[in-house]
Amino acid sequence: MNASRQHQPGAEILRVDGISMRFGGLLAVDAVDFQVQRGSITALIGPNGAGKTTVFNCITGFYRPTGGQISLRRSDGSIASLHRLKDHRIARAGVARTFQNIRLFAGMTVLENLLIAQHVKLQKATGFGIGAMLGFPGYRAAEAEAIDRAVEWLRAINLLDRADDAAGGLPYGAQRRLEIARAMCTMPALLCLDEPAAGLNPRESDDLAKLLVSIRDGTATRSAATSILLIEHDMGIVMRISDHVVVLDHGRKIAEGTPEQIRSDRHVIAAYLGEDEDAA
Amino acid sequence: MTAPAAVPALGITARLRAALVDASKATVVAFGLFFIMVGLRTDVSPTGALFLRTRWLDVALLCAAVFVSRLALALWLGRRKPEVGPAWQAAALSRAGLLFGPALLALALILPFVPGIGRYELDLGILVLTYVMLGWGLNIVVGLAGLLDLGYVAFYAVGAYAYALLAQYFGLSFWICLPLAGILAAFWGVLLGFPVLRLRGDYLAIVTLAFGEIIRIVLLNWVELTGGPNGISGIPRPTFFGLPFSMSGGPQTFAGFFGLEPSPSHRVIFLYYLILALALLTNWVAIRIRRQPIGRAWEALREDEIACRALGINITNTKLTAFALGAMFAGFAGAFFATRQAFISPESFTFIESAIILAIVVLGGLGSQIGIAVAAIVMIGGFELFRDLDEYRMLVFGAAMVVIMVLRPRGLVGSRAPSVLLGEQRRIDARFVGEGRG
């Protein structure tokens, strides 16, 4: 897509160095390394059972990798070693994620969902709960700011009129968009999406693609441009919006490059079509 | 609201037939139960030997009653199902609901001065308010954070013994011990919270249940400190900011200082307002904290723990604050209980107390303040109301609970009020709200 977004040394936001994940006797991920460039959309693809979600869970801290290193380079140049952090620490370090099966707070309103995403920031403003308890102005200002940010995102995902409805009552496509907005409300440096287009109709997929591009470019709201790492099965979306594609199969990286390169890579074609590589 | 699915209109004969079949089935089940439980009875004959007495008439009557009531129920429900209550009715009901809370509060405030309210009624009021407060406290743990705690009475016991022991050994006054009791209970809440953080659902329930029993058994067996089964007696009664309630009427007593006729009801009225104030404090804190980040994090935890972790919420601290805060209010209530009774023993802190408090929370509707207040009045007040029924009291009481849970499975107030809104006030339907899996 955009050649200038391709590998520039030192411009990567996420570095995955030889991570492995072993479940008992099963080696689910075997020494995978790749990088996510700052300001890019990187797609992680592969057939079912290739280990995509495992890699994803290692990056977001839901699993601790058995080997290898994952480091996040923040915009100020400092580096966070994600493989050593607990999951909520990883979220605080600047990695937000969504889930393959949507995990919204179904009984809470759309607005509440977006405010919980800003919990860490808001909790700091409460002054150990006492200031907020007594209604001090410091907390009120912080809450007003949080609501403003939530409203901005609701406008970006076109859900402003449903702000006070239960998140569980939204249509499926809207729930997907809301989950992305919720992740963005944590103000991450890197947004990780686990199959964001699963179950969407073609029109909704289109809207999603536009939303992801606007998040990457920082035009969705006033918030800064955010790099994106996504797992996706919908090749239409992957090929259209990705700047860089990493292909996994049987826990190993078999190819990476631009969408054009991937489309014509014979290892990838073999993996997807199940051809015998020696014969191909 | 979505329109109900179109139910094919059944003919009256078809409906009657279905109802008859249903009622017959119920009668067969009833016969199977009553045949043994009512039909056969062993009695002692005048000679001292056991003999079997049969009561077939009673069995027949009971089975007939089951048949008739089941038939009526089936016909009535069959008729009612397609209907949906008119919208204005629901709106009027919710408007009445808004006035209900303040009305209840006003009644609570003037209760001691309502004519016809005597010592017995006030004592009952104090008892009900104690349970309202405990219900509101447990609601933080169970209703908001979704952590099923079956050992809540342990913190109540910690609070009560904290006051009793501090007063006995160090001579501290009630007003110093009250916050101390809360802090100690909160401390024990954190102590219990740590090991159970990783547990969920049934496992959490079992461990908290065990914790409640451990506290009671320690109190029972540590005879040198707690007096064991004899309990602690002579716990100092509360003073009106240093002025004791005494019948002597001297200048240093409550009655003497205010120039009143000494009366034993002064202390009861004082205790009543004391527990009312403590309960309202609990309510105020719970309402305020729901609108704060930590309160929202509790509810988010109840809805989805994994999503919380992905949003950077520290699960450990969030759960511990819920445990600690819930336990603190139980500690306050415990200290109040000790000073009211002037005598405590481990007998007062058995599992049934935890069960009653939990029943109040579930019956009232998880997370609903007003629902819990009403449930406490119904449970504790109702229990007193049925006192004349003697041994059938538990039966009637159990049946009443079953009826409430059948009619309102999510408690009296099942819907949830959002903690923050952009637009106008509205509530969230119970079917979306999670119950928490521990």
XYZ file of C-alpha atoms in Angstrom:
718
model
C 0.000 0.000 0.000
C 2.189 2.788 1.226
C 5.844 2.017 0.688
C 6.993 4.604 3.206
C 5.327 2.557 5.961
C 7.510 -0.441 5.209
C 10.383 -1.407 7.438
C 12.253 1.541 8.759
C 14.719 0.648 11.477
C 13.701 2.045 14.860
C 10.218 2.971 13.677
C 8.602 -0.216 14.912
C 6.121 0.050 17.749
C 6.020 -3.664 18.560
C 8.857 -6.142 18.266
C 8.137 -9.822 18.645
C 11.408 -11.750 18.938
C 11.292 -15.515 18.668
C 8.299 -16.111 20.905
C 7.271 -19.675 21.570
C 4.273 -20.982 23.430
C 4.085 -24.547 24.629
C 0.959 -26.131 26.099
C 2.190 -29.345 27.666
C 3.524 -31.363 24.749
C 2.002 -29.130 22.104
C 4.151 -26.403 20.607
C 1.460 -23.953 19.509
C 3.817 -21.156 18.496
C 7.371 -21.863 17.442
C 9.917 -19.022 17.455
C 7.807 -16.456 15.658
C 9.199 -12.993 15.113
C 7.731 -9.981 13.379
C 7.376 -6.260 13.871
C 4.561 -3.778 13.751
C 5.579 -0.418 12.286
C 4.370 2.748 13.931
C 1.321 4.103 12.164
C 0.626 0.953 10.183
C -1.998 -1.745 10.030
C -0.362 -5.135 10.339
C -2.446 -8.236 9.720
C -1.730 -11.647 11.201
C -3.286 -14.315 9.011
C -3.141 -18.061 8.640
C -5.372 -21.128 8.411
C -7.366 -22.294 11.425
C -5.143 -23.547 14.226
C -2.102 -21.704 12.890
C -1.468 -20.103 16.311
C -2.661 -16.576 15.527
C -4.793 -16.171 18.623
C -2.052 -17.702 20.770
C 0.431 -15.090 19.529
C -2.220 -12.496 20.170
C -2.815 -13.684 23.710
C 0.921 -13.608 24.369
C 1.154 -10.001 23.203
C -1.840 -8.897 25.286
C -0.698 -10.809 28.356
C -3.422 -13.436 28.560
C -0.692 -16.049 28.113
C 2.886 -15.767 29.234
C 5.107 -16.983 26.371
C 7.403 -19.907 27.199
C 10.217 -18.271 25.260
C 11.154 -15.120 23.400
C 10.634 -11.432 23.924
C 7.912 -8.931 23.123
C 8.733 -5.265 23.430
C 6.606 -2.205 22.952
C 8.384 1.010 21.999
C 6.398 3.927 23.307
C 6.276 7.259 21.486
C 8.750 8.752 23.988
C 11.274 6.054 23.019
C 11.008 4.020 26.242
C 10.575 0.284 25.829
C 8.175 -1.941 27.768
C 8.927 -5.661 27.937
C 5.431 -7.060 27.529
C 6.427 -10.696 28.110
C 7.243 -9.834 31.726
C 4.083 -7.854 32.516
C 0.727 -8.993 33.877
C -2.285 -8.477 31.639
C -3.675 -5.336 33.274
C -0.168 -3.844 33.276
C 0.071 -4.498 29.540
C -3.166 -2.625 28.990
C -1.751 0.250 31.020
C 1.481 0.128 29.006
C -0.548 0.983 25.911
C -1.828 -2.210 24.298
C -5.609 -2.483 23.930
C -7.443 -5.479 22.561
C -10.817 -6.763 21.449
C -12.034 -10.337 21.540
C -13.049 -12.865 18.930
C -16.323 -13.468 20.773
C -17.438 -10.000 21.784
C -16.882 -9.216 25.453
C -18.852 -6.105 26.250
C -20.344 -5.319 29.656
C -23.779 -6.313 28.420
C -25.840 -5.020 31.341
C -24.204 -1.612 31.362
C -24.940 1.233 28.999
C -22.863 2.014 25.942
C -21.546 5.121 27.686
C -20.644 3.189 30.838
C -18.686 0.720 28.731
C -16.583 3.561 27.380
C -16.090 5.074 30.843
C -14.864 1.794 32.320
C -12.243 1.788 29.581
C -10.941 5.035 31.073
C -10.923 3.553 34.593
C -7.193 3.884 35.190
C -7.157 7.580 34.399
C -10.376 8.314 36.264
C -9.364 6.334 39.324
C -6.238 8.484 39.621
C -8.424 11.590 39.642
C -10.572 10.339 42.532
C -7.934 10.901 45.201
C -8.249 7.378 46.687
C -11.992 7.587 46.288
C -12.444 10.237 48.964
C -12.392 13.260 46.666
C -14.907 11.735 44.289
C -17.052 10.556 47.207
C -17.446 14.107 48.434
C -17.834 15.465 44.905
C -14.608 17.469 44.652
C -14.231 19.499 41.436
C -11.028 17.720 40.384
C -12.859 14.480 39.864
C -15.845 16.126 38.211
C -13.579 17.718 35.621
C -11.891 14.383 34.960
C -15.255 12.693 34.535
C -16.533 15.393 32.192
C -13.408 14.965 30.093
C -13.895 11.188 30.032
C -17.497 11.621 28.908
C -16.348 14.014 26.175
C -13.903 11.440 24.886
C -16.592 8.749 24.998
C -18.994 10.978 23.074
C -16.347 11.636 20.437
C -15.873 7.923 19.919
C -19.618 7.312 19.879
C -19.864 9.853 17.110
C -17.014 8.145 15.256
C -18.728 4.758 15.408
C -22.150 6.244 14.783
C -23.721 5.132 18.063
C -24.284 8.451 19.805
C -28.067 8.047 19.819
C -27.758 4.681 21.625
C -25.435 5.985 24.375
C -27.874 5.219 27.210
C -28.968 1.790 25.962
C -27.689 -1.495 27.334
C -24.672 -2.668 25.352
C -26.145 -6.172 25.266
C -29.184 -4.867 23.400
C -27.256 -3.486 20.447
C -27.209 -5.257 17.073
C -24.187 -7.440 16.457
C -22.370 -5.071 14.117
C -22.793 -2.182 16.541
C -21.411 -4.326 19.368
C -18.294 -4.989 17.285
C -17.802 -1.268 16.663
C -18.440 -0.482 20.323
C -15.808 -2.962 21.425
C -13.268 -1.225 19.184
C -14.278 2.170 20.547
C -13.973 0.829 24.094
C -10.448 -0.392 23.379
C -9.594 3.005 21.868
C -10.869 4.812 24.952
C -7.943 3.339 26.892
C -5.836 5.589 24.625
C -3.532 2.792 23.493
C -0.388 3.034 21.400
C -1.219 -0.286 19.749
C -4.705 -1.624 19.065
C -5.001 -5.404 18.739
C -8.142 -6.722 17.060
C -9.090 -10.394 17.094
C -11.230 -11.034 13.995
C -13.078 -7.705 14.016
C -15.005 -8.496 10.814
C -16.293 -11.916 11.911
C -20.045 -12.117 11.407
C -20.390 -8.735 9.703
C -22.298 -8.241 6.469
C -20.445 -6.720 3.471
C -21.669 -3.195 4.183
C -20.664 -3.405 7.848
C -17.267 -4.790 6.815
C -16.829 -1.783 4.552
C -17.613 0.597 7.398
C -15.234 -1.311 9.641
C -12.420 -1.013 7.098
C -12.982 2.754 6.916
C -13.035 2.990 10.716
C -9.753 1.085 11.055
C -8.031 3.264 8.452
C -9.266 6.401 10.225
C -7.975 5.052 13.553
C -4.584 4.394 11.961
C -4.459 7.891 10.505
C -5.802 9.538 13.656
C -8.744 11.076 11.854
C -11.495 9.150 13.672
C -11.424 11.507 16.646
C -9.040 14.030 18.077
C -6.961 11.208 19.555
C -3.560 10.402 18.127
C -2.866 8.013 15.276
C -2.783 4.440 16.547
C -0.989 1.437 15.100
C -3.137 -1.638 14.576
C -2.416 -5.344 14.718
C -5.275 -7.530 13.570
C -6.154 -11.154 13.074
C -8.624 -11.577 10.270
C -10.091 -14.274 8.085
C -11.823 -11.908 5.684
C -9.117 -11.627 3.022
C -10.971 -8.819 1.271
C -10.448 -6.547 4.271
C -6.931 -7.769 4.980
C -5.724 -7.114 1.451
C -7.474 -3.750 1.239
C -6.361 -2.052 4.429
C -3.185 -3.809 5.593
C 0.202 -2.214 5.170
C 1.990 -5.367 6.190
C 0.872 -8.994 6.430
C 2.382 -11.790 8.526
C 1.335 -15.351 7.698
C 1.467 -18.153 10.254
C 0.961 -21.843 9.693
C 1.368 -24.633 12.249
C 2.839 -22.165 14.734
C 5.561 -20.931 12.379
C 5.876 -17.784 10.352
C 5.834 -18.820 6.716
C 5.812 -15.436 5.015
C 5.538 -11.705 5.540
C 5.386 -8.686 3.292
C 2.990 -6.341 1.572
C -0.440 -7.660 0.581
C 0.738 -7.892 -3.028
C 3.742 -9.997 -2.083
C 1.624 -12.273 0.118
C -0.975 -12.805 -2.575
C 1.617 -14.321 -4.873
C 3.693 -16.151 -2.246
C 3.720 -19.863 -3.033
C 4.131 -20.934 0.620
C 1.022 -19.008 1.510
C -0.952 -20.445 -1.371
C 0.196 -23.915 -0.398
C -0.806 -23.384 3.236
C -4.248 -22.106 2.341
C -5.038 -24.537 -0.445
C -3.511 -27.486 1.366
C -1.134 -28.364 -1.473
C 1.928 -30.408 -0.815
C 4.795 -27.927 -0.772
C 7.316 -30.249 -2.403
C 4.999 -30.849 -5.297
C 4.177 -27.189 -5.748
C -40.035 -3.699 23.857
C -40.407 -6.268 21.155
C -43.887 -7.515 20.445
C -44.531 -10.975 21.892
C -44.273 -13.805 19.399
C -47.629 -14.531 17.860
C -49.175 -17.347 19.886
C -51.726 -19.349 17.944
C -55.054 -18.788 19.628
C -56.051 -22.115 21.104
C -59.653 -23.132 21.272
C -61.255 -23.272 24.688
C -61.586 -27.072 24.552
C -57.959 -27.566 23.581
C -56.833 -25.294 26.372
C -59.068 -27.033 28.868
C -57.713 -30.410 27.817
C -54.120 -29.235 28.172
C -54.893 -27.767 31.589
C -56.573 -31.007 32.703
C -53.561 -33.074 31.662
C -51.251 -30.663 33.445
C -53.343 -30.730 36.613
C -53.515 -34.536 36.563
C -49.748 -34.781 36.345
C -49.353 -32.402 39.279
C -51.849 -34.452 41.259
C -49.930 -37.672 40.633
C -46.745 -36.005 41.897
C -48.605 -34.625 44.901
C -50.053 -38.060 45.673
C -46.589 -39.592 45.554
C -45.406 -37.081 48.138
C -48.441 -36.886 50.401
C -48.984 -40.667 50.400
C -45.858 -41.067 52.505
C -45.637 -37.737 54.269
C -49.268 -37.320 55.288
C -51.011 -40.633 54.632
C -48.871 -42.749 56.902
C -48.093 -41.752 60.420
C -46.582 -43.642 63.313
C -48.161 -42.949 66.681
C -47.583 -44.262 70.156
C -50.487 -46.310 71.435
C -51.601 -46.114 75.086
C -49.705 -49.325 75.742
C -46.486 -47.689 74.587
C -46.157 -49.632 71.317
C -45.803 -47.954 67.949
C -48.652 -48.355 65.508
C -49.281 -47.102 62.000
C -52.135 -44.665 61.591
C -53.435 -43.856 58.135
C -55.030 -40.565 57.101
C -56.387 -41.229 53.647
C -59.006 -38.482 53.865
C -56.309 -35.832 54.387
C -54.370 -37.185 51.428
C -57.462 -37.053 49.243
C -58.220 -33.491 50.288
C -54.673 -32.336 49.641
C -54.578 -34.003 46.231
C -57.908 -32.427 45.318
C -56.591 -29.029 46.399
C -53.492 -29.477 44.243
C -55.630 -30.539 41.275
C -57.999 -27.590 41.540
C -55.324 -24.954 42.104
C -53.093 -26.316 39.333
C -56.066 -26.366 36.956
C -56.974 -22.793 37.848
C -53.353 -21.687 37.476
C -52.985 -23.373 34.064
C -56.194 -21.835 32.773
C -55.354 -18.414 34.157
C -51.802 -18.374 32.784
C -52.983 -19.726 29.428
C -55.392 -16.839 29.185
C -52.925 -14.254 30.348
C -49.833 -15.113 28.332
C -50.441 -13.169 25.100
C -51.299 -9.993 26.979
C -48.799 -7.222 27.561
C -49.438 -4.632 30.242
C -50.378 -1.261 28.781
C -47.543 1.238 28.575
C -49.225 3.867 30.741
C -49.539 1.320 33.513
C -45.793 0.659 33.460
C -45.076 4.394 33.397
C -47.382 5.037 36.345
C -45.763 2.178 38.221
C -42.276 3.576 37.674
C -43.442 7.034 38.755
C -44.899 5.527 41.917
C -41.587 3.725 42.367
C -39.747 7.049 42.410
C -41.926 8.297 45.267
C -41.764 5.013 47.137
C -38.211 5.420 48.431
C -38.654 8.907 49.925
C -41.989 7.856 51.439
C -40.342 4.863 53.092
C -37.542 7.075 54.404
C -40.007 9.610 55.811
C -41.897 6.838 57.566
C -38.649 5.495 59.014
C -37.730 8.959 60.305
C -40.991 9.596 62.158
C -41.671 6.012 63.216
C -40.852 6.412 66.961
C -43.393 9.236 67.237
C -46.233 7.597 65.347
C -49.042 6.920 67.809
C -49.494 3.239 68.548
C -45.826 2.434 68.031
C -44.684 0.825 71.222
C -41.572 -0.807 72.517
C -42.204 -4.016 70.579
C -42.685 -2.259 67.245
C -39.562 -0.156 67.752
C -37.509 -3.226 68.632
C -38.769 -4.850 65.462
C -37.853 -1.684 63.551
C -34.321 -1.842 64.939
C -34.061 -5.483 63.917
C -35.337 -4.766 60.408
C -32.968 -1.814 59.997
C -30.030 -3.949 61.115
C -30.838 -6.381 58.340
C -31.402 -3.550 55.861
C -27.921 -2.316 56.672
C -26.407 -5.803 56.402
C -28.253 -6.310 53.110
C -26.912 -3.055 51.730
C -23.417 -3.995 52.864
C -23.567 -7.463 51.321
C -25.043 -5.926 48.181
C -21.682 -4.275 47.520
C -20.011 -7.685 47.409
C -22.746 -9.806 45.819
C -24.898 -7.333 43.928
C -22.276 -4.991 42.521
C -19.069 -7.014 42.336
C -20.865 -10.303 41.685
C -18.821 -12.244 44.280
C -21.026 -14.803 45.991
C -20.198 -14.511 49.698
C -21.855 -17.073 51.968
C -19.819 -16.145 55.040
C -20.857 -12.539 55.434
C -21.947 -13.094 59.033
C -18.286 -13.624 59.935
C -17.636 -9.893 59.518
C -20.748 -9.131 61.538
C -19.274 -11.337 64.268
C -15.881 -9.638 63.994
C -17.542 -6.255 64.480
C -19.606 -7.424 67.437
C -16.697 -9.125 69.196
C -14.383 -6.222 68.401
C -16.619 -3.861 70.327
C -17.365 -6.328 73.125
C -13.713 -7.219 73.700
C -12.337 -3.697 73.339
C -14.935 -2.453 75.813
C -14.318 -5.324 78.219
C -10.516 -5.324 78.211
C -9.695 -1.695 77.490
C -12.838 0.098 78.567
C -13.153 1.918 75.267
C -16.450 3.649 74.562
C -18.887 2.731 71.821
C -18.078 5.765 69.703
C -14.376 4.890 69.587
C -15.066 1.223 69.010
C -17.531 1.764 66.180
C -14.922 2.846 63.613
C -12.434 0.341 65.041
C -14.940 -2.470 64.582
C -15.439 -1.396 60.960
C -11.706 -1.243 60.323
C -11.086 -4.633 61.920
C -13.881 -6.218 59.891
C -12.511 -4.639 56.706
C -9.093 -6.027 57.610
C -10.586 -9.502 57.908
C -12.397 -8.917 54.643
C -9.082 -8.312 52.901
C -7.580 -11.309 54.684
C -10.374 -13.521 53.372
C -10.256 -11.826 50.006
C -6.640 -12.722 49.261
C -6.901 -16.515 49.141
C -10.260 -16.546 47.367
C -9.357 -14.097 44.604
C -8.638 -16.843 42.110
C -11.824 -18.737 42.873
C -15.049 -18.265 41.040
C -18.680 -19.229 41.414
C -19.353 -22.324 43.485
C -15.798 -22.559 44.768
C -15.851 -19.016 46.051
C -19.170 -19.691 47.768
C -17.812 -22.793 49.516
C -14.652 -21.073 50.742
C -16.507 -18.035 52.072
C -18.950 -20.390 53.770
C -16.035 -22.174 55.416
C -14.522 -18.866 56.477
C -17.757 -17.893 58.200
C -17.764 -21.169 60.100
C -14.075 -20.874 61.030
C -14.646 -17.493 62.661
C -17.614 -18.822 64.616
C -15.762 -21.941 65.753
C -12.738 -19.918 66.840
C -15.022 -17.663 68.864
C -16.643 -20.754 70.366
C -13.404 -22.454 71.362
C -11.111 -19.615 72.384
C -12.656 -19.633 75.833
C -10.003 -17.514 77.616
C -10.581 -14.552 75.298
C -14.178 -14.763 74.171
C -15.823 -16.765 76.922
C -16.649 -19.488 74.431
C -20.270 -20.610 74.383
C -21.023 -18.458 77.435
C -20.484 -15.392 75.320
C -19.720 -11.932 76.638
C -22.227 -10.230 78.849
C -22.404 -6.797 80.376
C -21.324 -5.038 77.205
C -21.617 -1.282 77.855
C -24.737 0.325 76.426
C -24.266 3.286 74.146
C -24.275 6.782 75.604
C -25.740 9.917 74.078
C -22.344 11.524 73.396
C -21.258 10.759 76.946
C -24.645 11.019 78.625
C -25.805 7.567 79.747
C -29.432 6.508 79.549
C -30.139 5.916 83.203
C -33.322 5.724 85.215
C -31.760 7.684 88.088
C -32.445 10.982 86.365
C -29.291 12.700 87.687
C -27.807 15.734 85.903
C -25.183 13.559 84.185
C -27.772 11.360 82.492
C -29.623 11.899 79.242
C -32.997 12.490 80.894
C -31.553 14.770 83.582
C -29.475 16.845 81.163
C -32.406 17.576 78.913
C -34.860 17.911 81.785
C -36.975 14.955 80.677
C -38.866 12.390 82.679
C -36.544 9.333 82.792
C -38.005 6.621 80.623
C -36.664 3.297 79.309
C -37.967 4.167 75.860
C -35.331 6.901 75.438
C -32.636 4.332 74.887
C -34.754 2.344 72.441
C -35.513 5.464 70.423
C -31.845 6.405 70.488
C -30.831 2.947 69.285
C -33.451 3.163 66.570
C -32.063 6.429 65.238
C -28.514 5.163 65.600
C -29.122 2.146 63.362
C -31.163 4.294 60.985
C -28.215 6.663 60.651
C -25.782 3.776 60.141
C -28.037 2.201 57.520
C -28.427 5.517 55.703
C -24.655 5.966 55.784
C -24.286 2.564 54.139
C -26.872 3.535 51.564
C -25.222 6.867 50.840
C -21.795 5.307 50.391
C -23.177 2.549 48.153
C -25.083 5.009 45.970
C -22.144 7.396 45.659
C -19.595 4.710 44.997
C -21.677 3.168 42.208
C -21.170 6.348 40.195
C -17.425 6.286 40.718
C -14.736 4.498 38.753
C -14.347 1.843 41.438
C -18.089 1.170 41.586
C -18.306 0.913 37.824
C -15.298 -1.389 37.864
C -17.158 -3.664 40.333
C -20.123 -3.883 38.044
C -17.858 -4.432 35.048
C -16.206 -7.237 37.009
C -19.610 -8.820 37.515
C -20.324 -8.546 33.796
C -17.009 -9.750 32.382
C -13.784 -10.246 34.285
C -11.613 -10.954 31.237
C -12.674 -7.756 29.489
C -11.792 -5.856 32.674
C -8.274 -7.240 32.565
C -7.925 -6.190 28.942
C -8.881 -2.639 29.926
C -6.141 -2.332 32.517
C -8.298 -2.809 35.602
C -6.454 -4.432 38.481
C -8.774 -7.326 39.331
C -7.064 -8.090 42.638
C -7.431 -4.614 44.085
C -10.941 -4.193 42.752
C -12.166 -7.403 44.370
C -10.377 -6.638 47.628
C -11.935 -3.185 47.932
C -15.370 -4.740 47.424
C -14.697 -7.328 50.122
C -13.231 -4.744 52.483
C -16.017 -2.208 52.078
C -18.755 -4.815 52.398
C -17.077 -6.237 55.498
C -16.658 -2.777 57.024
C -20.400 -2.155 57.051
C -20.981 -5.584 58.569
C -18.469 -4.574 61.241
C -20.414 -1.396 62.016
C -23.625 -3.395 62.202
C -21.915 -5.922 64.469
C -20.770 -3.258 66.909
C -24.303 -1.908 66.983
C -25.683 -5.386 67.570
C -23.338 -5.896 70.529
C -24.263 -2.622 72.184
C -27.979 -3.183 71.666
C -28.028 -6.712 73.052
C -25.428 -6.073 75.793
C -24.721 -9.784 75.379
C -23.225 -11.703 72.459
C -22.337 -15.328 71.954
C -21.311 -17.362 68.897
C -24.934 -18.546 68.696
C -25.889 -15.264 67.060
C -23.508 -15.721 64.145
C -24.510 -19.031 62.608
C -24.751 -19.785 58.912
C -28.486 -19.144 58.885
C -27.761 -15.443 59.436
C -25.595 -15.343 56.312
C -28.325 -17.163 54.437
C -30.988 -14.695 55.565
C -28.866 -11.697 54.563
C -28.112 -13.264 51.192
C -31.804 -14.091 50.730
C -32.625 -10.429 51.384
C -30.152 -9.324 48.727
C -31.336 -11.865 46.154
C -35.014 -11.281 46.911
C -34.605 -7.532 46.699
C -32.831 -7.730 43.381
C -29.057 -7.813 43.066
C -27.753 -4.286 43.114
C -30.995 -2.513 43.985
C -30.984 -0.419 47.167
C -34.727 0.076 47.519
C -35.458 -3.535 46.595
C -33.212 -4.739 49.398
C -34.882 -2.433 51.931
C -38.298 -3.809 50.978
C -36.997 -7.373 51.015
C -35.603 -6.888 54.534
C -38.941 -5.529 55.728
C -40.767 -8.449 54.120
C -38.340 -11.110 55.347
C -37.780 -9.942 58.918
C -41.123 -8.219 59.436
C -42.971 -11.047 57.710
C -41.255 -13.575 59.901
C -42.609 -11.744 62.952
C -46.035 -11.395 61.367
C -46.343 -15.154 60.971
C -45.399 -15.758 64.612
C -48.963 -16.868 65.431
C -48.720 -19.695 62.923
C -46.279 -21.520 65.210
C -44.770 -24.533 63.466
C -46.225 -23.581 60.082
C -44.295 -20.326 60.132
C -41.340 -21.664 58.194
C -43.667 -23.356 55.700
C -45.642 -20.189 54.959
C -42.442 -18.211 54.849
C -40.800 -20.616 52.419
C -43.892 -20.660 50.224
C -43.937 -16.848 50.157
C -40.306 -16.813 49.019
C -40.988 -19.362 46.299
C -43.942 -17.297 45.057
C -41.831 -14.132 44.905
C -39.042 -15.881 43.031
C -41.512 -17.425 40.560
C -43.201 -14.112 39.860
C -40.048 -12.014 39.906
C -37.052 -14.245 39.228
C -34.588 -11.356 39.295
C -35.801 -10.051 42.645
C -38.263 -7.313 43.489
C -36.290 -4.743 41.521
C -34.540 -6.630 38.742
C -33.701 -3.764 36.430
C -30.538 -1.758 36.757
C -30.204 2.021 36.903
C -27.247 3.234 34.809
C -24.599 5.067 36.802
C -24.190 7.813 34.205
C -26.440 9.080 31.437
C -26.256 11.429 28.521
C -30.008 11.707 28.084
C -33.021 11.149 30.266
C -33.394 8.705 33.130
C -34.041 5.114 32.123
C -33.397 1.641 33.412
C -31.740 -1.434 31.971
C -33.805 -4.557 31.604
C -32.814 -7.423 33.876
C -32.196 -9.831 31.013
C -29.057 -7.947 29.979
C -27.582 -7.631 33.459
C -25.083 -10.260 34.505
C -25.373 -12.086 37.816
C -21.670 -12.614 38.242
C -19.931 -15.932 38.401
C -17.902 -15.131 41.482
